[in-house]
Tab-separated table of C-alpha atoms in Angstrom:
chain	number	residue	atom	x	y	z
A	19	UNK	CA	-88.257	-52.950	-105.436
A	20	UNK	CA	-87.984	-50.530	-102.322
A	21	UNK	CA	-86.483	-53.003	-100.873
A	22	UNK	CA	-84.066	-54.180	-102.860
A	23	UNK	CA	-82.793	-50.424	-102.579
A	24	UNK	CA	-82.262	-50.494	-99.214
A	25	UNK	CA	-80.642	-53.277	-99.301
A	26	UNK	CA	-78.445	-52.008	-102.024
A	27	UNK	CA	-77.519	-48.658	-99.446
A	28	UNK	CA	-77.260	-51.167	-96.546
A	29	UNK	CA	-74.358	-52.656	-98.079
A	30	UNK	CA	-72.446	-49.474	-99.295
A	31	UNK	CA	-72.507	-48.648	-96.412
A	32	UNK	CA	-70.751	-51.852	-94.888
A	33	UNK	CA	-68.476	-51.596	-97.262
A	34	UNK	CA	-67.137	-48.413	-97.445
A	35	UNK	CA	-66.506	-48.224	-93.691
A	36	UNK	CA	-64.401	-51.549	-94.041
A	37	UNK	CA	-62.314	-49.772	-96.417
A	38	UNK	CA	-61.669	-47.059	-94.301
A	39	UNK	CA	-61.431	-48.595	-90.948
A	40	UNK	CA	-59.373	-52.312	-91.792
A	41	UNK	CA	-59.697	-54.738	-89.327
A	42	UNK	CA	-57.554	-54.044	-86.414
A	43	UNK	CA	-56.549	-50.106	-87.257
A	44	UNK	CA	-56.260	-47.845	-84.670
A	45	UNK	CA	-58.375	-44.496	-84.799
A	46	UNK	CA	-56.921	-41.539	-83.669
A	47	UNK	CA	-59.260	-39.488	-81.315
A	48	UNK	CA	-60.263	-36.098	-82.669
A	49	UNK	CA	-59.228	-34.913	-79.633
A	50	UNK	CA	-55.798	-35.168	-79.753
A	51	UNK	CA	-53.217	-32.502	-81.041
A	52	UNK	CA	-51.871	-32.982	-83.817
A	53	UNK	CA	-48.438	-31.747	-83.796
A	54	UNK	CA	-48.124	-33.894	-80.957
A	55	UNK	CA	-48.597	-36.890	-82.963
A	56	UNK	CA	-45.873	-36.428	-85.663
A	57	UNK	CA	-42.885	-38.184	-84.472
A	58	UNK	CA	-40.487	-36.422	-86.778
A	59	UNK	CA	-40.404	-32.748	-87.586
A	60	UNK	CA	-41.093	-29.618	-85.600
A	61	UNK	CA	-43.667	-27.360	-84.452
A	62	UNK	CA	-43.942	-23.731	-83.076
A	63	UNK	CA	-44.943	-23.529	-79.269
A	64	UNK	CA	-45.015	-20.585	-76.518
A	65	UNK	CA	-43.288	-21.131	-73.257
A	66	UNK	CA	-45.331	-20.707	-70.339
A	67	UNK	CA	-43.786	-21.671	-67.405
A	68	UNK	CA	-39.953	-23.305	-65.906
A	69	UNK	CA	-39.981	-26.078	-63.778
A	70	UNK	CA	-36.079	-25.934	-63.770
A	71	UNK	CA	-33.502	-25.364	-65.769
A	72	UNK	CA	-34.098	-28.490	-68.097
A	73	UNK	CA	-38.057	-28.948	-67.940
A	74	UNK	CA	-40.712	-26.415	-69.562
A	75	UNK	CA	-44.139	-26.142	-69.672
A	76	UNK	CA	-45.714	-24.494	-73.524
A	77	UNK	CA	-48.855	-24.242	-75.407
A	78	UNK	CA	-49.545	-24.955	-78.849
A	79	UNK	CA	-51.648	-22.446	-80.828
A	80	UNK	CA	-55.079	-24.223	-80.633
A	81	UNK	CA	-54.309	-23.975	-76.583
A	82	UNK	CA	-53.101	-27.325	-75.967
A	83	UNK	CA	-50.052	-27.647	-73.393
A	84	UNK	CA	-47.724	-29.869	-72.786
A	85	UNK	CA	-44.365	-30.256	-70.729
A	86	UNK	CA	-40.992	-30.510	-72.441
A	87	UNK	CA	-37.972	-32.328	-71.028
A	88	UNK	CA	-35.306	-30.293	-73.067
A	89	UNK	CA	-33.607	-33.414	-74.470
A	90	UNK	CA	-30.357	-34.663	-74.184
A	91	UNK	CA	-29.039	-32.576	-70.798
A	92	UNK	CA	-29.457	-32.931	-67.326
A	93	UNK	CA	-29.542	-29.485	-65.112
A	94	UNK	CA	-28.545	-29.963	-61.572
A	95	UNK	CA	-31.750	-30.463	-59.116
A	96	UNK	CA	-33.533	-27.034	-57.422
A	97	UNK	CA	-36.399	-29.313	-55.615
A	98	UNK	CA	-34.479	-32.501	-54.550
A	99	UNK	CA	-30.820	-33.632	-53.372
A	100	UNK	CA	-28.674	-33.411	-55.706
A	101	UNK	CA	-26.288	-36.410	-56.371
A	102	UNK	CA	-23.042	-35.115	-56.456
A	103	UNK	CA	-21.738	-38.558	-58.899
A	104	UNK	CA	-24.076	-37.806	-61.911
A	105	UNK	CA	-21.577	-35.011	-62.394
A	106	UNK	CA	-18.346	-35.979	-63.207
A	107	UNK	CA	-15.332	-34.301	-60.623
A	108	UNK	CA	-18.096	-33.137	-58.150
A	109	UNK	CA	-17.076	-34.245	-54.894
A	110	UNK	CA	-19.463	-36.424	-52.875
A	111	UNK	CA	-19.843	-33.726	-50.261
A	112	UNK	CA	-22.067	-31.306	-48.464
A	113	UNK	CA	-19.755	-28.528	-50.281
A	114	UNK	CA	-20.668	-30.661	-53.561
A	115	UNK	CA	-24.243	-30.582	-53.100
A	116	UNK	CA	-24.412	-27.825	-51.937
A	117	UNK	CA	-22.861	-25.838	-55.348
A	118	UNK	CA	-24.680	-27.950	-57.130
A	119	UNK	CA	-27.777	-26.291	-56.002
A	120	UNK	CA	-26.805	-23.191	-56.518
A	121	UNK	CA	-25.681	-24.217	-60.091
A	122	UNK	CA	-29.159	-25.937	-60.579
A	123	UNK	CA	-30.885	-22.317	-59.357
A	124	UNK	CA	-28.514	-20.622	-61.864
A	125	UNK	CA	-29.278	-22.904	-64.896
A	126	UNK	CA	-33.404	-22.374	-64.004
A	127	UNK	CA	-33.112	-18.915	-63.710
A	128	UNK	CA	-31.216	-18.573	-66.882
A	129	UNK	CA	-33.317	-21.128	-68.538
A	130	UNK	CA	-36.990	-18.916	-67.041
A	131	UNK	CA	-35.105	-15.366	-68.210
A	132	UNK	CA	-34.220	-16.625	-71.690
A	133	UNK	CA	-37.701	-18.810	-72.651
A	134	UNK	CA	-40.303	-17.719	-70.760
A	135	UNK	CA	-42.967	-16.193	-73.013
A	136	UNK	CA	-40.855	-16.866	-76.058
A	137	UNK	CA	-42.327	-18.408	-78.808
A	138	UNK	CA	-40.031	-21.062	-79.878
A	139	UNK	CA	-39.550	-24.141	-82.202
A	140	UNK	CA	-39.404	-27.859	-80.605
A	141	UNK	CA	-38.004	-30.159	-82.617
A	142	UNK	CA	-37.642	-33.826	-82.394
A	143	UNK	CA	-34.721	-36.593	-82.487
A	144	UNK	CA	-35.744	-39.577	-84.412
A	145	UNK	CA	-32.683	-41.573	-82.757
A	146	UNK	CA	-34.555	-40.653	-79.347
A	147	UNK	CA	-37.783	-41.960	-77.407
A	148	UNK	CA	-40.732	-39.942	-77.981
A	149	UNK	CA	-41.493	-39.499	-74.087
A	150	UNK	CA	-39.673	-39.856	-71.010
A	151	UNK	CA	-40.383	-40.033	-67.886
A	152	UNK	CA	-44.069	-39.011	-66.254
A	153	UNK	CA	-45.017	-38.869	-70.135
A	154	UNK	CA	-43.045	-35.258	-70.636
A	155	UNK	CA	-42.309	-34.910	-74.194
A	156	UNK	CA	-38.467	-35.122	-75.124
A	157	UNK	CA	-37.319	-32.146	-77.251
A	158	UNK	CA	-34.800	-29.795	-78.841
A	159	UNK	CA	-36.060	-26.161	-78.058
A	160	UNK	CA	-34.803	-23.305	-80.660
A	161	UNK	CA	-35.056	-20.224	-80.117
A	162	UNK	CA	-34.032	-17.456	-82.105
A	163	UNK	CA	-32.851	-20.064	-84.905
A	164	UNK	CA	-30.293	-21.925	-82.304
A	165	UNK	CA	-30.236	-24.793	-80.138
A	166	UNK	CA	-31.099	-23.619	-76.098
A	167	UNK	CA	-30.295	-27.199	-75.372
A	168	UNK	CA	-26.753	-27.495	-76.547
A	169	UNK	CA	-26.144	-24.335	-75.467
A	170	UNK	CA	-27.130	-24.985	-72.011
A	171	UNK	CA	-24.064	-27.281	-71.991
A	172	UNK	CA	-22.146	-24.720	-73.549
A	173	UNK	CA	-22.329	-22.286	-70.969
A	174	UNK	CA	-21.850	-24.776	-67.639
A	175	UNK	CA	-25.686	-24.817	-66.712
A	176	UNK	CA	-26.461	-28.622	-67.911
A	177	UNK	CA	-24.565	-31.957	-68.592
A	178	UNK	CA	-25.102	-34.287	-71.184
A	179	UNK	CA	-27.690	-36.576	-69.806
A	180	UNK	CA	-26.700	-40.207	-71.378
A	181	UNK	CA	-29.057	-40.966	-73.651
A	182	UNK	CA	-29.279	-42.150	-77.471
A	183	UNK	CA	-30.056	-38.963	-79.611
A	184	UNK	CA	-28.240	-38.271	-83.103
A	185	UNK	CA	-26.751	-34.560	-81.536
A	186	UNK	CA	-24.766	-36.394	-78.899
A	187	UNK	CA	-21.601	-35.923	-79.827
A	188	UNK	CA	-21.675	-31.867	-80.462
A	189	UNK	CA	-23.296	-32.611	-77.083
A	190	UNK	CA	-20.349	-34.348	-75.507
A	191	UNK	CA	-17.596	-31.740	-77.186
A	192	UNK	CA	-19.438	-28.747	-75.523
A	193	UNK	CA	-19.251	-30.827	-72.346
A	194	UNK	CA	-15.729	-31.127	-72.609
A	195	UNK	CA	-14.877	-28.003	-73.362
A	196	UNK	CA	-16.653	-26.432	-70.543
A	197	UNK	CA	-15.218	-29.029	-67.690
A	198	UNK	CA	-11.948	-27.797	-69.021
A	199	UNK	CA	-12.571	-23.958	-68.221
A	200	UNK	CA	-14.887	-25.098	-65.147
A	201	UNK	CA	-18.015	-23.323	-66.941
A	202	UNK	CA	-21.199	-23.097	-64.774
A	203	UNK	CA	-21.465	-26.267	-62.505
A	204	UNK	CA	-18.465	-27.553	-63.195
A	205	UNK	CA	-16.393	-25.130	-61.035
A	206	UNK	CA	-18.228	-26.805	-58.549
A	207	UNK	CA	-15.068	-29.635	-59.261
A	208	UNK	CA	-13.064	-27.200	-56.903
A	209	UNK	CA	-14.905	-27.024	-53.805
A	210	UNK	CA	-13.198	-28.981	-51.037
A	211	UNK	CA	-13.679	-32.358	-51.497
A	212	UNK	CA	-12.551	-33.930	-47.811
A	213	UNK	CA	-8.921	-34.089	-49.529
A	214	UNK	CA	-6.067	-32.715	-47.567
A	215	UNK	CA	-4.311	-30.962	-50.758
A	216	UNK	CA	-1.254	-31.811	-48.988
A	217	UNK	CA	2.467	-30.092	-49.014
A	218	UNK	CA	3.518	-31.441	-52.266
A	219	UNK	CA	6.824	-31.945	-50.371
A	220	UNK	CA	9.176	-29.382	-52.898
A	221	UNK	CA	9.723	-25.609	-52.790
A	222	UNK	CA	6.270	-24.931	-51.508
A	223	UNK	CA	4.919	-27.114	-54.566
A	224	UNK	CA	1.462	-28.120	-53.605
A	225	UNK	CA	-0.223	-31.160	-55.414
A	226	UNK	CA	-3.715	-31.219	-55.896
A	227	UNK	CA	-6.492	-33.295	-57.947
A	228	UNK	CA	-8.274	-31.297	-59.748
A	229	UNK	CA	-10.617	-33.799	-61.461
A	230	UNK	CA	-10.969	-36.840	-62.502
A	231	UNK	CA	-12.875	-37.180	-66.212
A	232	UNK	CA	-14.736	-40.924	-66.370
A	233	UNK	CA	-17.199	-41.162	-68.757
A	234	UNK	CA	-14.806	-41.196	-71.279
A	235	UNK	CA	-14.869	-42.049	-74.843
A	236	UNK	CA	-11.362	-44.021	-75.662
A	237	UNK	CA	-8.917	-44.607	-73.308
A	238	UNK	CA	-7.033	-41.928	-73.787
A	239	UNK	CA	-10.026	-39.511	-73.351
A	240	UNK	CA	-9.963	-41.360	-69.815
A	241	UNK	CA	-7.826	-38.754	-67.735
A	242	UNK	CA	-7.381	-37.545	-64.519
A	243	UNK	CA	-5.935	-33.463	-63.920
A	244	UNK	CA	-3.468	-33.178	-61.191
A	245	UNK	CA	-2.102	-29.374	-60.930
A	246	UNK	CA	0.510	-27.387	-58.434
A	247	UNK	CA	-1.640	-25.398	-56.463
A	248	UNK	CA	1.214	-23.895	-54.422
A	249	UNK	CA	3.314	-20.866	-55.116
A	250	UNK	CA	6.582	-22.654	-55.752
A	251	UNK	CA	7.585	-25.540	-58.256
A	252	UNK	CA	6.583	-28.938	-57.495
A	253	UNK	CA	8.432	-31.753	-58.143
A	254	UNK	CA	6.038	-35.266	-58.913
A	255	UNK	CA	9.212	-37.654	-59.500
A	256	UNK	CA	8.024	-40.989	-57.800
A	257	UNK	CA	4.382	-39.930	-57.122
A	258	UNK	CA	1.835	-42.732	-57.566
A	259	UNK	CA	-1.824	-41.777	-58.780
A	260	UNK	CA	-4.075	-44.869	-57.450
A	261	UNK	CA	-7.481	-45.987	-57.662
A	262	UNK	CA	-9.759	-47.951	-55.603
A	263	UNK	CA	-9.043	-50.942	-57.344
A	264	UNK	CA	-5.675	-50.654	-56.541
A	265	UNK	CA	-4.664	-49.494	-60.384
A	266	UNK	CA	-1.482	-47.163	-59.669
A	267	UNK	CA	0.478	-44.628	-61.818
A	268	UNK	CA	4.023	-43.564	-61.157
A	269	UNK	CA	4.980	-40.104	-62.669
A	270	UNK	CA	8.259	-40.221	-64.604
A	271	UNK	CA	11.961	-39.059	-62.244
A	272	UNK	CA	12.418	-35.312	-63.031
A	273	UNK	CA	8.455	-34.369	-63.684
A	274	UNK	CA	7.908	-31.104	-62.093
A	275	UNK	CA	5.019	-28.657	-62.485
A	276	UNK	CA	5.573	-24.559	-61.895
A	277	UNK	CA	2.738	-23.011	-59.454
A	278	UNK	CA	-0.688	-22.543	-61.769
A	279	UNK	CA	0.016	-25.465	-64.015
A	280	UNK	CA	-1.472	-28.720	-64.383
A	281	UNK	CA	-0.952	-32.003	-65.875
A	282	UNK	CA	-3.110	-34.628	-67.549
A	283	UNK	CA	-2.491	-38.200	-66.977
A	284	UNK	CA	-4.476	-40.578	-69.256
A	285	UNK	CA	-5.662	-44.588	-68.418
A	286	UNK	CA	-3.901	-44.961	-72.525
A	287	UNK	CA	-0.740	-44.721	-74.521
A	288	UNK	CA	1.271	-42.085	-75.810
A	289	UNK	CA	4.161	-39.875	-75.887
A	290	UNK	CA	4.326	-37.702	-72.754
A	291	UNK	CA	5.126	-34.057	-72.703
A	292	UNK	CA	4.425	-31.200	-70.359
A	293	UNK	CA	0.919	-31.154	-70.586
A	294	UNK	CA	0.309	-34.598	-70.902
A	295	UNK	CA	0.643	-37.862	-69.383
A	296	UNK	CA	-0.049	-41.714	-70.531
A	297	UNK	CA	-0.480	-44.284	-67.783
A	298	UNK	CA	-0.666	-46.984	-70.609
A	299	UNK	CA	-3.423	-49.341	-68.406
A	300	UNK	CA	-4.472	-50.800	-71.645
A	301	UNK	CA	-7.876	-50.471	-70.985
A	302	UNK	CA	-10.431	-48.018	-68.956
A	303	UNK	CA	-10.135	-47.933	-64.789
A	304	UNK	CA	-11.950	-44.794	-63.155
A	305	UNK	CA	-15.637	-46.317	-62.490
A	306	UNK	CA	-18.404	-44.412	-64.007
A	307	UNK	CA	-20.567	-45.070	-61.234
A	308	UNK	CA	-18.085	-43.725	-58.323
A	309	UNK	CA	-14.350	-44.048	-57.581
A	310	UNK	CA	-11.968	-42.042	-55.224
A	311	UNK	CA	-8.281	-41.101	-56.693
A	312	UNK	CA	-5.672	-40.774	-54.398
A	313	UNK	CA	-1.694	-38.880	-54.727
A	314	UNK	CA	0.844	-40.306	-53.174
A	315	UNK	CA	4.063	-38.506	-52.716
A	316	UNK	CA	7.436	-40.391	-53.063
A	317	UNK	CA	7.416	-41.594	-49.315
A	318	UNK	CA	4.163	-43.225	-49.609
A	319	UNK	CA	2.271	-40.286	-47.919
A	320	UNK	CA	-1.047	-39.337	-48.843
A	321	UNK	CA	-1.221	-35.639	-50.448
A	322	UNK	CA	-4.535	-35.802	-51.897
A	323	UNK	CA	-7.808	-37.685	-52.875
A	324	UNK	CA	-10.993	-36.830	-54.592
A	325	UNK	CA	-14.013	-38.815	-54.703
A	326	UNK	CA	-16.789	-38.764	-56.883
Protein backbone atom coordinates (compact mmCIF):
# COMPACT_ATOMS: atom_id res chain seq x y z
CA UNK A 1 0.00 0.00 0.00
CA UNK A 2 3.03 2.39 0.87
CA UNK A 3 3.97 1.86 -2.19
CA UNK A 4 1.40 2.37 -4.26
CA UNK A 5 1.48 5.97 -2.57
CA UNK A 6 4.60 6.79 -3.67
CA UNK A 7 4.01 5.89 -6.71
CA UNK A 8 0.87 7.88 -6.78
CA UNK A 9 3.25 11.30 -5.60
CA UNK A 10 5.90 10.12 -8.12
CA UNK A 11 3.64 10.80 -10.84
CA UNK A 12 2.10 14.20 -9.68
CA UNK A 13 4.93 15.18 -9.65
CA UNK A 14 5.85 14.32 -13.40
CA UNK A 15 2.99 15.70 -14.30
CA UNK A 16 2.59 18.86 -12.97
CA UNK A 17 6.07 19.99 -14.03
CA UNK A 18 5.08 19.00 -17.73
CA UNK A 19 2.33 21.33 -17.43
CA UNK A 20 4.31 24.03 -16.42
CA UNK A 21 7.44 23.60 -18.33
CA UNK A 22 5.97 22.22 -22.17
CA UNK A 23 8.35 20.64 -24.14
CA UNK A 24 10.66 23.03 -25.72
CA UNK A 25 9.73 26.41 -23.49
CA UNK A 26 12.24 28.61 -22.64
CA UNK A 27 12.76 29.55 -18.83
CA UNK A 28 13.60 32.82 -17.99
CA UNK A 29 16.53 33.05 -15.43
CA UNK A 30 15.60 34.59 -12.10
CA UNK A 31 18.32 36.60 -12.61
CA UNK A 32 17.33 38.74 -15.11
CA UNK A 33 15.53 42.21 -14.76
CA UNK A 34 12.49 42.37 -15.46
CA UNK A 35 11.69 45.60 -16.96
CA UNK A 36 14.28 44.70 -19.25
CA UNK A 37 12.36 41.94 -20.61
CA UNK A 38 9.08 43.72 -21.60
CA UNK A 39 9.42 44.68 -25.12
CA UNK A 40 6.65 47.23 -25.07
CA UNK A 41 5.97 49.79 -22.40
CA UNK A 42 8.18 51.86 -20.15
CA UNK A 43 10.02 51.89 -17.04
CA UNK A 44 11.55 54.51 -14.60
CA UNK A 45 15.49 54.54 -14.54
CA UNK A 46 18.27 57.02 -13.00
CA UNK A 47 20.97 58.29 -15.23
CA UNK A 48 24.32 57.64 -14.13
CA UNK A 49 26.74 58.45 -16.46
CA UNK A 50 27.17 60.12 -20.54
CA UNK A 51 29.14 58.44 -22.89
CA UNK A 52 28.17 61.21 -25.47
CA UNK A 53 25.61 63.07 -26.43
CA UNK A 54 23.40 60.08 -27.73
CA UNK A 55 24.52 57.07 -25.36
CA UNK A 56 23.71 56.83 -21.44
CA UNK A 57 24.48 54.67 -18.88
CA UNK A 58 21.20 54.19 -15.86
CA UNK A 59 20.18 51.95 -13.14
CA UNK A 60 17.00 50.45 -12.46
CA UNK A 61 15.70 50.51 -8.87
CA UNK A 62 16.69 46.93 -7.79
CA UNK A 63 20.42 48.24 -8.97
CA UNK A 64 20.59 46.76 -12.26
CA UNK A 65 22.31 49.00 -15.11
CA UNK A 66 22.23 49.09 -18.38
CA UNK A 67 23.36 51.41 -21.38
CA UNK A 68 20.85 53.28 -23.52
CA UNK A 69 21.40 54.25 -27.15
CA UNK A 70 18.83 57.22 -27.15
CA UNK A 71 16.93 55.93 -30.20
CA UNK A 72 16.35 57.30 -33.37
CA UNK A 73 19.37 60.20 -33.50
CA UNK A 74 22.82 60.18 -34.17
CA UNK A 75 25.10 62.93 -32.16
CA UNK A 76 28.26 63.80 -33.90
CA UNK A 77 31.42 61.62 -32.55
CA UNK A 78 33.63 63.11 -29.28
CA UNK A 79 36.02 59.80 -29.27
CA UNK A 80 36.45 58.99 -33.03
CA UNK A 81 36.63 60.86 -36.57
CA UNK A 82 33.85 62.13 -37.41
CA UNK A 83 32.50 61.51 -41.01
CA UNK A 84 31.65 64.64 -42.32
CA UNK A 85 28.83 62.70 -45.12
CA UNK A 86 26.53 61.18 -42.37
CA UNK A 87 25.54 64.82 -42.04
CA UNK A 88 23.91 66.21 -44.77
CA UNK A 89 25.71 69.85 -46.19
CA UNK A 90 28.84 69.17 -43.99
CA UNK A 91 31.69 69.57 -46.12
CA UNK A 92 34.16 66.68 -46.42
CA UNK A 93 36.88 68.75 -44.81
CA UNK A 94 39.27 69.23 -41.96
CA UNK A 95 37.03 72.52 -41.24
CA UNK A 96 34.01 69.88 -41.43
CA UNK A 97 35.35 67.57 -39.01
CA UNK A 98 36.62 69.60 -37.21
CA UNK A 99 33.00 71.56 -36.19
CA UNK A 100 31.66 68.54 -36.06
CA UNK A 101 33.59 67.79 -33.00
CA UNK A 102 32.95 70.59 -31.40
CA UNK A 103 29.18 70.08 -32.16
CA UNK A 104 29.52 66.41 -30.87
CA UNK A 105 31.26 68.00 -27.41
CA UNK A 106 28.30 70.46 -27.34
CA UNK A 107 25.48 67.85 -27.79
CA UNK A 108 27.40 65.54 -24.77
CA UNK A 109 27.73 68.26 -22.62
CA UNK A 110 24.20 69.32 -23.04
CA UNK A 111 23.03 65.81 -23.04
CA UNK A 112 25.48 65.11 -19.28
CA UNK A 113 24.01 68.76 -17.86
CA UNK A 114 20.37 67.94 -18.63
CA UNK A 115 20.24 63.86 -17.57
CA UNK A 116 22.76 63.15 -15.41
CA UNK A 117 21.30 62.08 -12.06
CA UNK A 118 17.80 62.58 -13.36
CA UNK A 119 15.46 60.06 -12.86
CA UNK A 120 13.75 59.57 -16.07
CA UNK A 121 11.27 57.34 -18.08
CA UNK A 122 12.65 55.02 -21.10
CA UNK A 123 10.27 54.03 -23.25
CA UNK A 124 10.26 51.69 -26.11
CA UNK A 125 9.34 51.69 -30.02
CA UNK A 126 7.63 48.56 -31.01
CA UNK A 127 8.39 49.47 -34.84
CA UNK A 128 12.20 49.37 -33.61
CA UNK A 129 14.84 46.53 -32.70
CA UNK A 130 15.09 45.87 -29.15
CA UNK A 131 19.07 46.25 -29.11
CA UNK A 132 21.57 47.70 -31.24
CA UNK A 133 24.77 47.56 -31.51
CA UNK A 134 27.31 46.03 -28.60
CA UNK A 135 23.80 44.90 -27.06
CA UNK A 136 22.94 48.75 -25.79
CA UNK A 137 19.33 48.96 -25.33
CA UNK A 138 17.46 51.29 -27.93
CA UNK A 139 15.22 53.89 -26.20
CA UNK A 140 13.13 57.05 -25.97
CA UNK A 141 14.33 58.90 -22.73
CA UNK A 142 11.60 61.41 -21.07
CA UNK A 143 12.30 63.53 -18.85
CA UNK A 144 10.22 65.91 -17.22
CA UNK A 145 7.12 64.42 -19.28
CA UNK A 146 8.93 65.23 -22.87
CA UNK A 147 10.91 63.54 -25.35
CA UNK A 148 15.08 64.40 -24.76
CA UNK A 149 15.45 62.50 -27.96
CA UNK A 150 13.41 64.53 -30.36
CA UNK A 151 14.42 67.37 -28.79
CA UNK A 152 17.99 66.75 -29.27
CA UNK A 153 17.15 67.20 -32.98
CA UNK A 154 15.26 70.11 -32.19
CA UNK A 155 17.88 72.11 -30.90
CA UNK A 156 20.90 71.16 -33.64
CA UNK A 157 22.75 68.65 -31.23
CA UNK A 158 21.65 65.22 -33.10
CA UNK A 159 20.40 64.03 -36.59
CA UNK A 160 17.95 61.60 -37.32
CA UNK A 161 19.85 58.41 -37.42
CA UNK A 162 17.95 56.25 -40.32
CA UNK A 163 16.31 53.76 -38.77
CA UNK A 164 12.63 52.18 -38.66
CA UNK A 165 10.87 53.61 -35.47
CA UNK A 166 7.06 54.82 -35.52
CA UNK A 167 8.34 58.72 -34.27
CA UNK A 168 10.32 59.16 -37.45
CA UNK A 169 8.65 61.52 -39.11
CA UNK A 170 8.20 64.27 -36.10
CA UNK A 171 11.84 63.15 -36.19
CA UNK A 172 12.57 64.15 -39.75
CA UNK A 173 10.35 67.64 -39.48
CA UNK A 174 12.52 68.78 -36.46
CA UNK A 175 15.48 67.90 -38.69
CA UNK A 176 14.33 70.04 -41.26
CA UNK A 177 13.50 72.75 -39.52
CA UNK A 178 16.72 73.08 -37.77
CA UNK A 179 19.03 72.64 -41.15
CA UNK A 180 16.97 75.55 -42.27
CA UNK A 181 18.03 77.99 -39.32
CA UNK A 182 21.55 76.06 -39.16
CA UNK A 183 20.66 74.92 -35.40
CA UNK A 184 23.56 73.24 -33.50
CA UNK A 185 25.71 71.13 -35.99
CA UNK A 186 24.25 72.15 -38.81
CA UNK A 187 25.90 75.63 -38.98
CA UNK A 188 28.71 73.55 -39.40
CA UNK A 189 27.13 73.58 -43.40
CA UNK A 190 28.99 77.04 -43.55
CA UNK A 191 32.46 76.38 -42.80
CA UNK A 192 34.64 76.56 -45.90
CA UNK A 193 34.19 73.74 -47.83
CA UNK A 194 37.42 73.95 -50.46
CA UNK A 195 34.84 76.05 -52.71
CA UNK A 196 36.07 79.28 -54.11
CA UNK A 197 32.60 81.25 -53.44
CA UNK A 198 33.52 82.99 -56.49
CA UNK A 199 32.62 86.76 -57.84
CA UNK A 200 29.16 86.02 -58.84
CA UNK A 201 30.15 88.20 -61.85
CA UNK A 202 27.20 91.26 -61.16
CA UNK A 203 27.31 94.35 -58.93
CA UNK A 204 29.44 92.67 -56.35
CA UNK A 205 26.74 89.72 -56.32
CA UNK A 206 28.50 86.79 -54.84
CA UNK A 207 27.07 83.19 -55.44
CA UNK A 208 27.47 80.70 -52.98
CA UNK A 209 26.11 77.01 -52.11
CA UNK A 210 24.89 76.95 -49.12
CA UNK A 211 23.73 73.30 -48.91
CA UNK A 212 22.71 70.73 -50.58
CA UNK A 213 19.58 68.63 -48.75
CA UNK A 214 19.76 64.65 -50.05
CA UNK A 215 18.06 62.44 -48.04
CA UNK A 216 15.02 63.67 -49.19
CA UNK A 217 11.56 62.48 -49.02
CA UNK A 218 9.82 63.34 -52.64
CA UNK A 219 11.46 64.94 -55.21
CA UNK A 220 10.62 68.07 -54.53
CA UNK A 221 11.88 67.83 -50.88
CA UNK A 222 15.22 67.08 -52.93
CA UNK A 223 16.79 70.72 -53.01
CA UNK A 224 19.83 72.37 -53.12
CA UNK A 225 20.19 76.37 -51.39
CA UNK A 226 22.22 78.66 -53.44
CA UNK A 227 22.27 82.36 -51.78
CA UNK A 228 24.10 85.94 -52.69
CA UNK A 229 26.61 86.19 -50.23
CA UNK A 230 27.92 89.52 -51.56
CA UNK A 231 26.83 93.02 -50.74
CA UNK A 232 25.33 93.87 -54.11
CA UNK A 233 22.56 92.11 -56.30
CA UNK A 234 23.42 89.11 -58.14
CA UNK A 235 22.23 88.26 -61.24
CA UNK A 236 21.96 84.00 -61.89
CA UNK A 237 20.51 84.37 -65.62
CA UNK A 238 22.34 81.43 -67.47
CA UNK A 239 23.95 79.80 -64.37
CA UNK A 240 24.06 75.99 -64.49
CA UNK A 241 23.83 74.00 -61.06
CA UNK A 242 25.58 70.45 -61.95
CA UNK A 243 26.19 67.30 -60.34
CA UNK A 244 28.68 64.65 -60.57
CA UNK A 245 26.71 62.73 -62.79
CA UNK A 246 26.65 65.36 -65.07
CA UNK A 247 22.72 66.30 -64.17
CA UNK A 248 22.70 70.24 -64.87
CA UNK A 249 20.22 73.07 -64.01
CA UNK A 250 20.00 76.35 -65.84
CA UNK A 251 18.42 79.25 -63.77
CA UNK A 252 15.73 81.11 -65.71
CA UNK A 253 17.12 84.82 -67.92
CA UNK A 254 16.38 87.70 -65.46
CA UNK A 255 16.77 85.57 -61.95
CA UNK A 256 18.57 87.77 -59.62
CA UNK A 257 19.00 87.49 -55.85
CA UNK A 258 19.58 90.89 -53.49
CA UNK A 259 22.71 90.43 -50.96
CA UNK A 260 21.34 88.08 -47.81
CA UNK A 261 18.89 86.13 -49.88
CA UNK A 262 18.79 82.73 -51.05
CA UNK A 263 17.10 80.52 -53.39
CA UNK A 264 15.93 76.91 -53.40
CA UNK A 265 16.20 74.87 -56.44
CA UNK A 266 14.41 71.47 -56.27
CA UNK A 267 15.38 67.92 -58.42
CA UNK A 268 10.95 68.23 -59.06
CA UNK A 269 8.23 70.26 -60.65
CA UNK A 270 6.57 73.32 -59.93
CA UNK A 271 5.85 76.86 -60.36
CA UNK A 272 8.92 79.00 -59.59
CA UNK A 273 8.90 82.16 -57.61
CA UNK A 274 11.44 84.08 -55.61
CA UNK A 275 12.10 81.69 -53.13
CA UNK A 276 11.83 78.76 -55.05
CA UNK A 277 13.10 76.88 -57.86
CA UNK A 278 12.02 73.48 -59.84
CA UNK A 279 14.70 71.76 -61.90
CA UNK A 280 11.92 69.28 -63.08
CA UNK A 281 14.66 66.04 -63.28
CA UNK A 282 11.73 63.80 -62.92
CA UNK A 283 13.24 61.81 -60.49
CA UNK A 284 15.93 62.13 -57.43
CA UNK A 285 19.89 63.02 -58.43
CA UNK A 286 22.04 64.27 -55.32
CA UNK A 287 23.55 60.77 -53.99
CA UNK A 288 22.85 60.01 -50.45
CA UNK A 289 26.05 58.48 -49.99
CA UNK A 290 28.29 61.58 -51.35
CA UNK A 291 28.06 64.01 -54.29
CA UNK A 292 29.81 67.42 -55.01
CA UNK A 293 27.50 70.39 -56.58
CA UNK A 294 29.08 72.75 -58.61
CA UNK A 295 27.83 76.77 -59.96
CA UNK A 296 28.64 77.72 -63.01
CA UNK A 297 28.34 81.27 -64.06
CA UNK A 298 27.09 82.17 -67.62
CA UNK A 299 30.68 81.86 -69.21
CA UNK A 300 31.15 78.43 -68.05
CA UNK A 301 33.37 79.50 -65.05
CA UNK A 302 33.34 77.77 -61.92
CA UNK A 303 31.96 80.06 -58.89
CA UNK A 304 31.39 77.46 -56.43
CA UNK A 305 31.19 73.73 -55.30
CA UNK A 306 30.36 71.91 -52.17
CA UNK A 307 30.94 68.42 -51.46
CA UNK A 308 29.53 66.23 -49.07
Amino acid sequence: MARKRFLTAMLVVALVGSMAFPAGAAVVSTTEDATTSSISGSVTVTVTGVADGDTVDVRYENGTTETVRLLGVDTPEVNVENTPGEFEGVPNTQAGKDCLRSAGENASKYTKNTLVGRTVTLKFDSQSDRRGDYGRLLAYVYVDGQNFNLGLVEKGHARVYDSTFSQSESFYSAENESQANLRGLWHCRTVDDGGDGGDGGSDSGTASIEWVYAEASSTNDERVQIKNTGSGELDLSGYTLVDEAGNSYTFPSGFTLASGASVWVHSGSGSDDADDLYAAFGHEIWNDYGDTAHLYDENGNEVDSRSY
